[in-house]
Amino acid sequence: MSSHISCNEAREKRNIKRVLNVYNFRSFNRLSWYREPMRLHNMIYRKNYEYRRNNCIIGIYSRNYVSTRNNIYIKNKIYDIIPHLCKGKDAKNITCNIIFYILQHLSTKNVVNSNEYKDNIKKIYFNLLKCYHKIFENNNEYGEYIFTLFNDDIIISVSPSLKKKQKNIIQDILLNSLNFFFQNNITYKNKLNINLMCDIINYPKFLYVLHSINYDMNILKENMSAQNVDYLFSQYINTTSIYITTAVEFASFFKSADMNIFTPFKQHGTFNYFLLLEHIVNKQLKNTLFLLLKDIEYIKLKQEVLSYLISSDDITGLYLNEWGYLAAKEYLLMKKYGNDNNENIYDEEIKVSILKKSIDNVKDYNEDNHLYVEYFNLPEHLKNVKYIKCVDDFNNMIIDIKEEVKNHWENNIYNKKNIVNYTNDEYNDNILTYEYINETLRKEKKRYYMGIDIEWDNYKKKQNASVLSISTNNKIYIIDLYFIDYNYKLIIFNFFKWLLENPFIYKLFFNFASDIKIMSSYFQNISHINIYNNIIDLNDNIYIYSRKEDNNLSYKNNNILYFEIFNRDMIQSNNVHLFKELIHSTHYHFNKNIINKINSNNNINISNKQMLKLYFKSLNDLCIKILNKKLNKKYQLSNWNIRPLNQEQIIYACIDSYVLIKIEEMLIEKGYMSTCDSNNNQMMNLFVKKYKFKDSTWE
């Protein structure tokens, strides 16, 4: 019996060999003196390379080849080759033959015009569909091997120098053709061996491929083995954090009304909601936790998840995980004060258990208001956003901004009644300083503010700037930075450089260092950005404010400790003793013993007033504390490189820049001090000279 089987296998191999008709190098290079048959392997084009094998040197002038020991069958049609390779479970040769076939027809070197190129693409799809029909029409049990093209490890092994862009094009062509084929042949799709597909595709693109061909997830739930379910969960959880949301999505396919957090996703399996939840809590992935809770529609299961998050030690009474408790409380408060009031996600016992705990670290930012208040919205007069995506619109924007700056300084500052006096009585001298002008304009609320924010793609290693948002109190501009030519980018660079250097505009950022890093990378082929004036970074963790007395704001020059000036004067005077006293003193000791010790002119007076440090973990946190409104961060991680941008993304970018102006204005109202930075003394002196001559132009 065994000999009979071996004879059949040998006969089948001979038939396959006869059908495939392997092409050899002898007929290819026309060297009749070299008679040894040699298979043509999978070839990768490289210029100026000589193929060497067994003392045989084949010189090729325009194109040369490197072998990876995979057979390319180019004499036969692709729909005659692939079905036999699938039957033989030859994953590598399936991959290299399809890659070679598609790249051969996508090459533009032998194409005369665009119509011929389109015909080649149609031919690719037609032959691939014909190939699928031949694979599945005879109930081929190994048709799943056509999905080897989605295993990146196999692609690298057969074609190491294949570019990522080429790989994506090949996979897209194959996926589109498979989707079209399975739409018209649902029976074949339902007969796919899901466990074999899991082994072939591997975990990174497994769910992506299934979604692309509209695979029925109920079939996956029934037919996938516990071993493969555990394998996928282990890879999604233990590799990198980017796959944890995929694990949540994968878990949703196996949930049921009668399961608890300890029930395995698959019978006889290992992974369950408890292990998934434990990993999320240990990594402190709040957004993923909220996604998990939102995905669970069964009340009993959701109650068990929340109970686990707020569980405490019976002996000490402390929470088993403080972060888990805070996240659960935040989720419940969000549901309580949010718009979704119809969903009863927790019973009274869980509600009381969470809201009546003694440790209350998720506090309201204002005593009179709840934590979750209404969203910050744009005023009606600013909703007509100017979207800039061409040079003409950009030049018009520059003209409008310059005109608005000029009008602001002439009407609000340079008029005779309200201009800052040239004599600074507070400083007891006749010298008008850059710092004094800035402080006075801020105190009198006459600065011209401009909020600036940059959006970029968070999903790529190289963070490319996509959108630049610029806001004033009158207009908002959204500048599209994607898909622009060099000349347009040069115009944007000149404007951005002018904007940062212009001391007549007070630029508001949140995390200026990060934004300038992104923009410097964006302009790396043009020039560097080194000089800036009047930059206010609201991400600065230290805000000093004076105490309010009798409900009247005491906002005088000697009540504010302006750290930038203090540090500058201390360094210039080389006062080591003062520096030591500063770093070793308490607030009280510092105020009591170092008052009026900065310089002889008493430019900075430190009175015995209250000093407070505030720390803001995010712009949303700052907005809640200062404006008592929250920001909708739904579109923060959206894809900012897709064009056109939707209206929600544009509004989000507008709010992120405009809210900076409102926050700074409220900081002034409440007596807080924000830091205004400049790094060029010459421009600061030039600003003072222009101010004296009532000139606000800047070129």
XYZ file of C-alpha atoms in Angstrom:
699
model
C 0.000 0.000 0.000
C 2.816 2.343 0.833
C 4.535 1.670 -2.468
C 1.277 2.398 -4.271
C 1.035 5.767 -2.538
C 4.621 6.629 -3.353
C 4.061 5.753 -7.009
C 1.036 8.028 -7.142
C 3.011 10.837 -5.562
C 5.836 10.368 -8.055
C 3.388 10.345 -10.946
C 1.732 13.518 -9.664
C 5.099 15.249 -9.353
C 5.976 14.344 -12.920
C 2.643 15.726 -14.142
C 3.174 18.980 -12.256
C 6.693 19.295 -13.642
C 5.418 18.686 -17.159
C 2.696 21.324 -16.759
C 4.919 23.928 -15.176
C 7.644 23.564 -17.839
C 10.404 25.171 -15.827
C 12.286 27.873 -17.696
C 16.066 27.633 -17.503
C 18.956 30.020 -17.811
C 20.362 28.292 -20.908
C 17.497 29.415 -23.146
C 17.449 32.801 -21.465
C 21.065 33.832 -21.962
C 21.589 31.936 -25.230
C 24.944 30.539 -24.129
C 24.853 27.225 -26.008
C 28.170 26.102 -24.574
C 26.677 25.861 -21.091
C 24.554 22.677 -21.223
C 23.792 22.033 -17.573
C 20.087 22.684 -16.939
C 19.547 25.368 -14.342
C 16.262 26.674 -12.997
C 15.489 30.311 -13.240
C 15.086 31.445 -9.683
C 13.098 34.319 -8.259
C 14.933 37.369 -9.557
C 15.368 40.835 -8.169
C 16.587 43.521 -10.513
C 19.804 45.307 -9.656
C 22.009 47.337 -11.947
C 25.702 46.651 -12.547
C 25.650 43.217 -10.992
C 27.183 40.019 -12.365
C 25.560 36.690 -11.726
C 28.079 34.072 -10.577
C 27.402 30.387 -10.085
C 29.818 27.425 -10.389
C 32.479 29.397 -12.313
C 29.826 30.586 -14.785
C 29.799 34.356 -15.196
C 26.921 35.857 -17.121
C 27.475 39.528 -17.893
C 24.294 41.518 -18.328
C 24.544 45.173 -19.232
C 21.189 46.791 -18.448
C 19.525 44.402 -15.964
C 21.127 41.853 -13.683
C 19.734 39.385 -11.218
C 20.247 38.037 -7.738
C 18.959 34.556 -6.918
C 16.897 33.721 -3.834
C 16.450 30.011 -4.768
C 12.715 30.211 -5.531
C 11.332 28.909 -8.813
C 9.762 31.366 -11.234
C 7.625 29.648 -13.861
C 7.294 32.180 -16.657
C 6.485 29.977 -19.636
C 2.985 29.143 -18.445
C 0.002 31.278 -17.503
C -0.371 32.359 -13.899
C -3.729 30.556 -13.643
C -1.997 27.297 -14.637
C 0.851 27.710 -12.169
C -0.715 28.870 -8.883
C -3.381 26.115 -8.514
C -0.689 23.412 -8.719
C 1.502 25.276 -6.249
C -1.442 25.634 -3.846
C -2.089 21.916 -4.105
C 1.561 21.326 -3.281
C 1.350 23.787 -0.328
C 4.395 25.620 -1.689
C 3.923 28.964 0.086
C 7.203 30.586 -0.967
C 6.877 29.773 -4.662
C 3.258 30.956 -4.667
C 4.422 34.262 -3.217
C 7.372 34.824 -5.533
C 5.428 33.867 -8.690
C 2.564 36.262 -7.932
C 5.011 39.050 -7.047
C 6.946 38.480 -10.277
C 3.761 38.331 -12.352
C 2.237 41.533 -10.950
C 5.457 43.555 -11.046
C 6.095 42.403 -14.597
C 2.743 43.778 -15.771
C 2.938 46.918 -13.621
C 6.298 47.922 -15.085
C 6.051 51.093 -17.164
C 9.272 50.527 -19.101
C 7.613 48.566 -21.886
C 4.376 50.564 -21.932
C 3.702 53.003 -24.757
C 0.796 54.987 -23.278
C -1.571 55.100 -20.326
C -4.222 53.016 -22.064
C -1.799 50.148 -22.453
C -0.928 50.415 -18.769
C -4.629 50.251 -17.847
C -5.006 47.204 -20.068
C -2.166 45.531 -18.173
C -3.916 46.168 -14.864
C -7.156 44.739 -16.241
C -5.209 41.714 -17.435
C -3.792 41.227 -13.929
C -7.256 41.218 -12.361
C -8.700 38.984 -15.065
C -5.955 36.361 -14.741
C -6.066 36.453 -10.936
C -9.828 35.861 -10.949
C -9.337 33.012 -13.407
C -6.679 31.661 -11.074
C -9.078 31.732 -8.081
C -11.730 29.878 -10.067
C -9.261 27.120 -10.913
C -8.145 26.878 -7.301
C -11.617 26.541 -5.778
C -13.712 24.939 -8.528
C -12.470 21.410 -7.701
C -12.894 21.865 -3.931
C -9.184 22.381 -3.503
C -8.607 21.976 0.219
C -5.448 24.087 0.070
C -6.868 27.213 -1.586
C -6.024 29.118 1.605
C -2.400 29.263 0.440
C -3.339 32.076 -1.941
C -3.261 34.277 1.201
C 0.506 33.789 1.647
C 0.979 37.219 0.033
C -0.268 38.785 3.288
C 2.467 37.199 5.409
C 5.247 39.771 5.527
C 7.771 37.227 6.804
C 7.312 35.057 3.705
C 7.562 38.104 1.431
C 10.853 39.133 3.036
C 12.244 35.614 2.705
C 11.488 35.330 -1.031
C 12.098 38.965 -2.003
C 14.246 40.809 0.551
C 14.640 43.980 -1.516
C 10.972 44.398 -2.405
C 10.029 47.943 -1.476
C 7.236 48.596 0.976
C 5.281 50.625 -1.564
C 5.468 47.782 -4.092
C 4.416 45.283 -1.446
C 1.383 47.381 -0.507
C 0.347 47.716 -4.162
C 0.601 43.955 -4.700
C -1.383 43.207 -1.541
C -4.068 45.745 -2.458
C -4.465 44.239 -5.931
C -4.707 40.741 -4.509
C -7.127 41.786 -1.767
C -9.429 43.666 -4.143
C -9.534 40.746 -6.548
C -10.212 38.267 -3.720
C -12.992 40.462 -2.354
C -14.622 40.623 -5.797
C -14.278 36.863 -6.244
C -15.761 35.968 -2.843
C -18.648 38.406 -3.275
C -19.798 36.291 -6.201
C -18.764 32.970 -4.630
C -19.874 33.103 -0.996
C -19.861 29.311 -0.727
C -16.134 29.180 -1.409
C -15.535 31.873 1.201
C -17.484 30.007 3.874
C -15.521 26.819 3.161
C -12.171 28.452 3.891
C -10.216 26.738 6.662
C -9.939 29.573 9.175
C -7.255 27.796 11.232
C -5.076 27.235 8.186
C -5.549 30.883 7.202
C -4.421 31.922 10.690
C -1.228 29.895 10.264
C -0.591 31.277 6.778
C -1.381 34.981 7.260
C 0.030 35.345 10.787
C -1.331 37.762 13.379
C -0.522 41.318 12.091
C -2.887 41.264 9.098
C -5.209 38.403 9.979
C -8.251 40.453 11.015
C -7.517 43.054 8.345
C -7.744 40.422 5.605
C -10.919 38.912 7.073
C -12.614 42.305 7.219
C -11.523 43.094 3.667
C -13.178 39.977 2.237
C -16.247 40.453 4.520
C -15.712 37.155 6.283
C -18.535 36.004 8.575
C -17.204 36.311 12.139
C -19.772 33.811 13.408
C -17.982 31.153 11.340
C -14.702 32.274 12.894
C -16.207 31.938 16.386
C -17.419 28.399 15.678
C -14.509 26.968 13.705
C -11.365 28.593 15.088
C -9.453 26.324 17.440
C -8.658 27.292 21.017
C -4.957 27.015 20.226
C -5.157 29.644 17.479
C -7.378 31.914 19.599
C -4.808 31.848 22.402
C -1.992 32.407 19.914
C -3.627 35.525 18.458
C -4.413 36.982 21.888
C -0.864 36.363 23.111
C 0.554 38.147 20.060
C -1.870 41.073 20.249
C -1.238 41.607 23.966
C 2.469 40.903 24.329
C 4.018 42.400 21.178
C 3.354 46.154 21.088
C 0.649 48.435 22.464
C -0.697 49.219 18.989
C -2.289 45.758 18.808
C -4.138 45.967 22.140
C -7.196 47.536 20.485
C -7.111 44.662 17.988
C -7.266 42.288 20.959
C -10.377 44.119 22.208
C -11.959 43.812 18.773
C -11.030 40.123 18.556
C -12.552 39.500 22.001
C -15.850 41.006 20.843
C -16.323 38.095 18.409
C -16.469 35.580 21.287
C -18.512 37.386 23.940
C -21.913 36.029 24.964
C -24.656 36.851 27.455
C -23.893 33.944 29.809
C -20.127 34.439 30.148
C -18.216 36.118 32.977
C -14.762 37.683 33.025
C -13.144 34.312 33.825
C -14.884 32.383 31.035
C -12.367 31.515 28.276
C -13.064 33.114 24.924
C -12.877 29.626 23.434
C -13.648 26.407 25.272
C -10.470 24.773 26.608
C -8.644 28.027 25.904
C -6.558 30.173 28.246
C -7.400 33.807 27.538
C -10.455 35.552 28.953
C -11.667 39.057 29.780
C -9.855 38.969 33.120
C -6.420 38.551 31.497
C -7.223 41.181 28.885
C -8.476 43.601 31.543
C -5.444 42.963 33.750
C -3.110 43.824 30.899
C -4.998 47.055 30.113
C -4.938 48.142 33.765
C -1.239 47.344 34.219
C -0.390 49.363 31.112
C -2.844 52.122 32.191
C -4.479 52.334 28.758
C -7.546 54.420 29.578
C -8.849 54.853 26.024
C -8.566 51.103 25.435
C -10.432 50.435 28.689
C -13.259 52.759 27.648
C -13.353 51.038 24.258
C -13.645 47.669 25.997
C -16.488 48.847 28.241
C -18.308 50.414 25.318
C -17.989 47.207 23.319
C -19.563 45.048 26.058
C -23.336 45.316 25.706
C -24.170 42.593 28.238
C -24.974 44.245 31.587
C -23.868 41.336 33.753
C -20.463 41.099 32.097
C -19.961 44.863 32.264
C -20.838 44.878 35.966
C -18.184 42.245 36.623
C -15.596 44.317 34.773
C -16.459 47.424 36.814
C -16.496 45.400 40.038
C -12.993 44.176 39.288
C -11.783 47.724 38.671
C -13.088 49.038 42.022
C -12.227 45.958 44.108
C -10.307 46.573 47.344
C -8.298 44.576 49.857
C -10.432 43.138 52.675
C -7.777 43.765 55.326
C -6.376 47.188 54.439
C -9.392 48.564 52.581
C -7.106 49.950 49.882
C -7.903 49.563 46.216
C -6.163 46.715 44.475
C -5.399 49.106 41.645
C -5.787 52.830 42.237
C -5.612 53.642 38.522
C -8.339 51.097 37.754
C -10.638 52.666 40.344
C -10.079 56.180 39.015
C -10.651 55.040 35.438
C -13.884 53.266 36.417
C -15.121 56.311 38.289
C -14.279 58.570 35.374
C -16.149 56.256 33.012
C -19.261 56.202 35.220
C -19.202 59.956 35.732
C -18.831 60.412 32.001
C -21.925 58.296 31.454
C -23.773 60.099 34.220
C -23.110 63.631 32.963
C -22.812 62.742 29.294
C -25.501 62.701 26.646
C -25.959 58.946 26.715
C -28.502 58.736 29.541
C -30.558 55.898 28.106
C -27.981 53.176 28.679
C -28.244 51.618 32.142
C -24.739 50.232 32.384
C -24.486 49.666 36.111
C -26.786 48.763 38.963
C -27.338 50.777 42.114
C -24.864 48.704 44.109
C -21.949 49.473 41.779
C -23.038 53.103 41.513
C -23.050 53.583 45.296
C -19.846 51.589 45.705
C -17.930 53.830 43.343
C -19.379 57.241 44.131
C -19.187 56.844 47.941
C -15.562 55.683 48.226
C -13.495 57.676 50.689
C -10.580 58.259 48.312
C -11.731 60.887 45.853
C -8.857 61.641 43.538
C -10.991 62.455 40.525
C -12.024 65.852 41.835
C -14.030 68.589 40.268
C -11.657 71.249 39.038
C -13.883 73.966 40.461
C -15.744 73.468 43.703
C -18.982 74.856 42.297
C -18.928 72.823 39.095
C -18.848 69.181 38.130
C -15.861 67.604 36.443
C -17.726 66.823 33.237
C -19.103 70.043 31.920
C -20.115 71.119 28.457
C -17.750 71.126 25.513
C -15.938 74.243 24.374
C -17.488 75.461 21.112
C -16.434 78.070 18.600
C -18.360 81.365 18.575
C -20.718 81.772 15.650
C -18.702 84.545 14.007
C -15.643 82.248 13.802
C -17.289 79.159 12.329
C -16.687 80.429 8.809
C -13.142 79.062 8.790
C -10.726 80.046 6.020
C -9.225 76.828 4.623
C -5.916 77.632 2.884
C -4.714 75.139 0.274
C -3.252 77.245 -2.546
C -0.732 80.066 -2.928
C -3.307 82.765 -3.740
C -5.355 82.040 -0.619
C -2.173 81.979 1.445
C -1.012 85.378 0.175
C -4.451 86.856 0.902
C -4.235 85.458 4.428
C -0.850 87.141 4.977
C -2.258 90.481 3.807
C -5.256 90.152 6.151
C -3.083 89.260 9.153
C -0.671 92.159 8.605
C -3.569 94.566 8.240
C -5.236 93.262 11.388
C -2.009 93.572 13.415
C -1.477 97.117 12.180
C -5.045 98.175 13.038
C -4.832 96.618 16.491
C -1.675 98.491 17.466
C -2.823 101.794 15.990
C -6.328 101.730 17.486
C -5.715 100.059 20.853
C -2.124 100.927 21.788
C -0.689 103.816 19.803
C -3.500 106.266 20.454
C -2.585 109.214 22.676
C -4.731 108.256 25.632
C -3.681 104.677 26.154
C -0.056 104.428 25.046
C 2.400 103.225 27.694
C 4.361 106.120 29.213
C 7.984 106.370 28.252
C 8.860 107.077 31.875
C 8.671 104.026 34.040
C 7.945 105.360 37.501
C 7.742 101.900 39.003
C 11.351 101.214 38.045
C 12.549 104.689 39.072
C 14.331 105.350 35.792
C 13.631 106.867 32.392
C 14.437 103.799 30.340
C 11.549 102.037 28.630
C 12.292 98.310 28.669
C 11.022 95.437 26.599
C 9.840 93.619 29.737
C 7.943 96.627 31.039
C 6.062 97.045 27.743
C 5.077 93.381 27.731
C 3.927 93.376 31.346
C 1.943 96.591 30.951
C 0.228 95.477 27.757
C -0.733 92.200 29.416
C -2.030 93.920 32.522
C -4.141 96.288 30.418
C -5.283 93.434 28.121
C -3.980 95.070 24.956
C -1.719 92.387 23.553
C -2.439 91.048 20.073
C -2.710 87.284 20.583
C -2.489 84.544 17.997
C -3.123 80.894 18.891
C -1.090 78.350 16.913
C -1.505 74.587 16.782
C -0.114 71.865 14.516
C -1.738 68.539 13.693
C 0.288 65.617 12.437
C -0.088 61.915 11.724
C 0.419 59.958 14.957
C 0.476 56.559 13.287
C 3.835 56.933 11.540
C 7.292 56.851 13.070
C 8.163 60.083 11.288
C 5.623 62.650 12.447
C 4.873 64.712 9.352
C 3.040 68.010 9.807
C -0.357 67.925 8.141
C -2.319 71.009 9.234
C -1.313 74.380 10.692
C -4.089 76.162 12.600
C -3.790 79.911 13.264
C -6.424 81.769 15.290
C -7.025 85.364 16.255
C -9.992 86.866 18.055
C -11.532 87.700 14.689
C -10.570 84.939 12.243
C -9.330 81.365 12.093
C -7.128 79.997 9.313
C -6.454 76.333 8.542
C -3.349 75.886 6.368
C -3.057 72.573 4.544
C 0.574 71.389 4.674
C 0.037 68.108 2.844
C 0.751 67.459 -0.847
C 2.338 70.823 -1.626
C 5.272 71.630 -3.871
C 8.603 73.122 -2.851
C 7.777 76.715 -3.850
C 4.591 76.731 -1.787
C 6.467 75.241 1.165
C 9.071 78.002 0.845
C 6.315 80.641 1.067
C 4.912 78.942 4.174
C 8.395 78.847 5.723
C 8.945 82.573 5.177
C 5.581 83.369 6.748
C 6.138 81.059 9.739
C 9.606 82.539 10.306
C 8.146 86.060 10.108
C 5.418 85.078 12.535
C 7.791 83.661 15.170
C 10.164 86.619 14.951
C 7.465 89.316 15.014
C 7.390 90.823 18.546
C 4.144 92.685 17.833
C 2.292 89.346 17.789
C 2.084 87.312 20.996
C 2.093 83.671 19.891
C 0.276 81.141 22.080
C 1.303 77.473 21.963
C 0.663 74.402 24.049
C 3.949 72.471 24.125
C 5.941 74.831 21.924
C 8.981 72.524 21.903
C 7.020 69.695 20.298
C 5.371 71.935 17.694
C 8.616 73.618 16.686
C 10.266 70.206 16.358
C 7.530 69.071 13.962
C 7.741 72.254 11.899
C 11.551 72.165 11.821
C 11.351 68.652 10.430
C 8.788 69.853 7.909
C 11.120 72.655 6.728
C 14.318 70.610 6.929
C 15.026 70.910 3.188
C 14.674 74.698 3.272
C 16.246 76.210 6.365
C 16.242 76.197 10.160
C 14.053 78.121 12.589
C 16.273 79.613 15.298
C 14.836 82.977 16.375
C 11.544 83.642 18.122
C 10.003 86.502 20.087
C 7.025 86.714 22.441
C 6.276 82.995 22.584
C 3.826 81.998 25.321
C 3.791 78.274 26.044
C 0.740 77.390 28.138
C 2.241 73.967 28.787
C 4.644 75.571 31.260
C 4.029 73.857 34.590
C 4.699 76.885 36.834
C 2.201 79.721 37.140
C 2.661 82.337 39.844
C -0.207 84.550 40.860
C -0.816 87.211 43.466
C -3.373 86.910 46.224
C -6.732 88.578 45.703
C -7.633 90.921 48.505
C -11.172 92.083 49.176
C -12.342 90.563 45.898
C -10.182 93.094 44.028
C -7.408 91.832 41.834
C -4.092 93.014 43.165
C -2.131 92.967 39.956
C 0.861 95.217 40.333
C 4.370 94.870 39.090
C 5.861 94.137 42.505
C 3.324 91.384 43.213
C 4.490 89.120 40.401
C 7.594 87.003 40.452
C 8.527 86.835 36.790
C 10.870 83.870 36.671
C 12.415 84.548 33.279
C 13.588 88.033 34.290
C 14.618 86.799 37.713
C 16.812 84.053 36.282
C 18.310 86.376 33.682
C 19.267 89.034 36.219
C 20.647 86.475 38.641
C 22.859 84.950 35.930
C 24.029 88.334 34.618
C 24.982 89.461 38.115
C 26.693 86.105 38.787
C 25.100 86.033 42.228
C 25.988 82.529 43.457
C 24.834 83.252 46.999
C 21.374 84.264 45.802
C 21.146 81.136 43.661
C 21.963 78.887 46.644
C 19.397 80.648 48.807
C 16.788 80.220 46.078
C 17.190 76.462 45.650
C 17.436 75.724 49.397
C 14.696 78.061 50.678
C 11.027 77.504 51.342
C 8.533 79.976 49.883
C 8.241 81.824 53.184
C 11.988 81.953 53.821
C 12.650 83.026 50.254
C 10.119 85.870 50.369
C 11.280 87.036 53.763
C 15.041 87.028 53.254
C 15.665 87.621 49.542
C 13.258 90.479 48.930
C 14.807 93.330 46.906
C 18.144 91.496 46.430
C 18.075 91.094 42.680
C 19.714 94.316 41.549
C 20.293 97.839 42.698
C 17.487 99.275 40.573
C 14.869 97.002 42.160
C 13.565 95.950 38.785
C 11.998 92.906 40.418
C 10.404 93.135 43.837
C 9.335 89.972 45.593
C 6.649 90.739 48.139
C 5.279 88.325 50.701
C 2.365 87.107 48.571
C 0.998 83.679 47.844
C 2.829 81.631 45.194
C 1.262 78.510 43.698
C 2.450 75.898 41.226
C -0.140 74.406 38.895
C 0.516 71.353 36.753
C -1.500 70.673 33.604
C -1.189 67.220 32.103
C -2.948 68.210 28.864
C -4.650 71.061 27.059
C -8.000 69.546 28.017
C -6.962 69.578 31.681
C -5.946 73.230 31.410
C -9.204 74.112 29.653
C -11.316 72.438 32.348
C -9.460 74.140 35.185
C -9.374 77.622 33.680
C -12.462 77.848 31.440
C -14.590 75.178 33.132
C -15.161 73.603 29.715
C -13.758 70.448 28.181
C -12.372 69.742 24.732
C -13.709 67.066 22.442
C -10.564 64.992 21.717
C -12.347 62.449 19.528
C -10.457 63.477 16.402
C -7.024 63.932 17.977
C -5.822 60.520 16.747
C -7.689 60.584 13.452
C -5.798 60.212 10.194
C -4.678 63.745 9.338
C -3.096 62.675 6.046
C -6.372 61.758 4.333
C -7.710 64.400 1.984
C -10.130 66.047 1.968
C -10.338 66.613 5.718
C -13.837 66.231 7.096
C -15.614 69.127 8.792
C -15.146 67.626 12.266
C -11.365 67.520 11.835
C -11.297 71.145 10.687
C -13.393 72.288 13.666
C -11.154 70.288 16.018
C -8.023 71.986 14.639
C -9.707 75.399 14.968
C -10.697 74.854 18.587
C -7.221 73.690 19.622
C -5.688 76.988 18.508
C -8.534 79.369 19.395
C -8.998 78.046 22.927
C -5.417 79.107 23.743
C -6.459 82.754 23.375
C -9.451 82.322 25.673
C -7.304 80.526 28.261
C -4.682 83.293 28.272
C -7.382 85.944 28.660
C -8.850 84.049 31.607
C -5.404 83.650 33.179
C -5.115 87.435 33.156
C -8.567 87.776 34.737
C -7.643 85.361 37.534
C -4.251 86.917 38.186
C -2.091 84.105 36.837
C 1.253 84.796 35.222
C 2.235 83.071 31.976
C 5.760 83.149 30.632
C 6.587 85.157 27.525
C 9.856 83.959 25.955
C 12.223 85.561 23.465
C 15.727 84.518 22.474
C 17.098 87.499 20.541
C 18.100 90.701 22.325
C 18.643 92.655 19.112
C 15.069 92.135 18.006
C 13.844 93.012 21.488
C 15.708 96.323 21.299
C 14.392 96.928 17.788
C 10.860 96.323 19.089
C 11.334 99.017 21.756
C 12.594 101.508 19.153
C 9.646 100.841 16.864
C 7.293 101.144 19.819
C 8.636 104.589 20.628
C 8.000 105.694 17.054
C 4.549 104.071 17.050
C 5.547 101.696 14.299
C 4.150 98.144 14.224
C 5.488 96.985 10.857
C 7.778 93.975 10.745
C 9.497 92.586 7.682
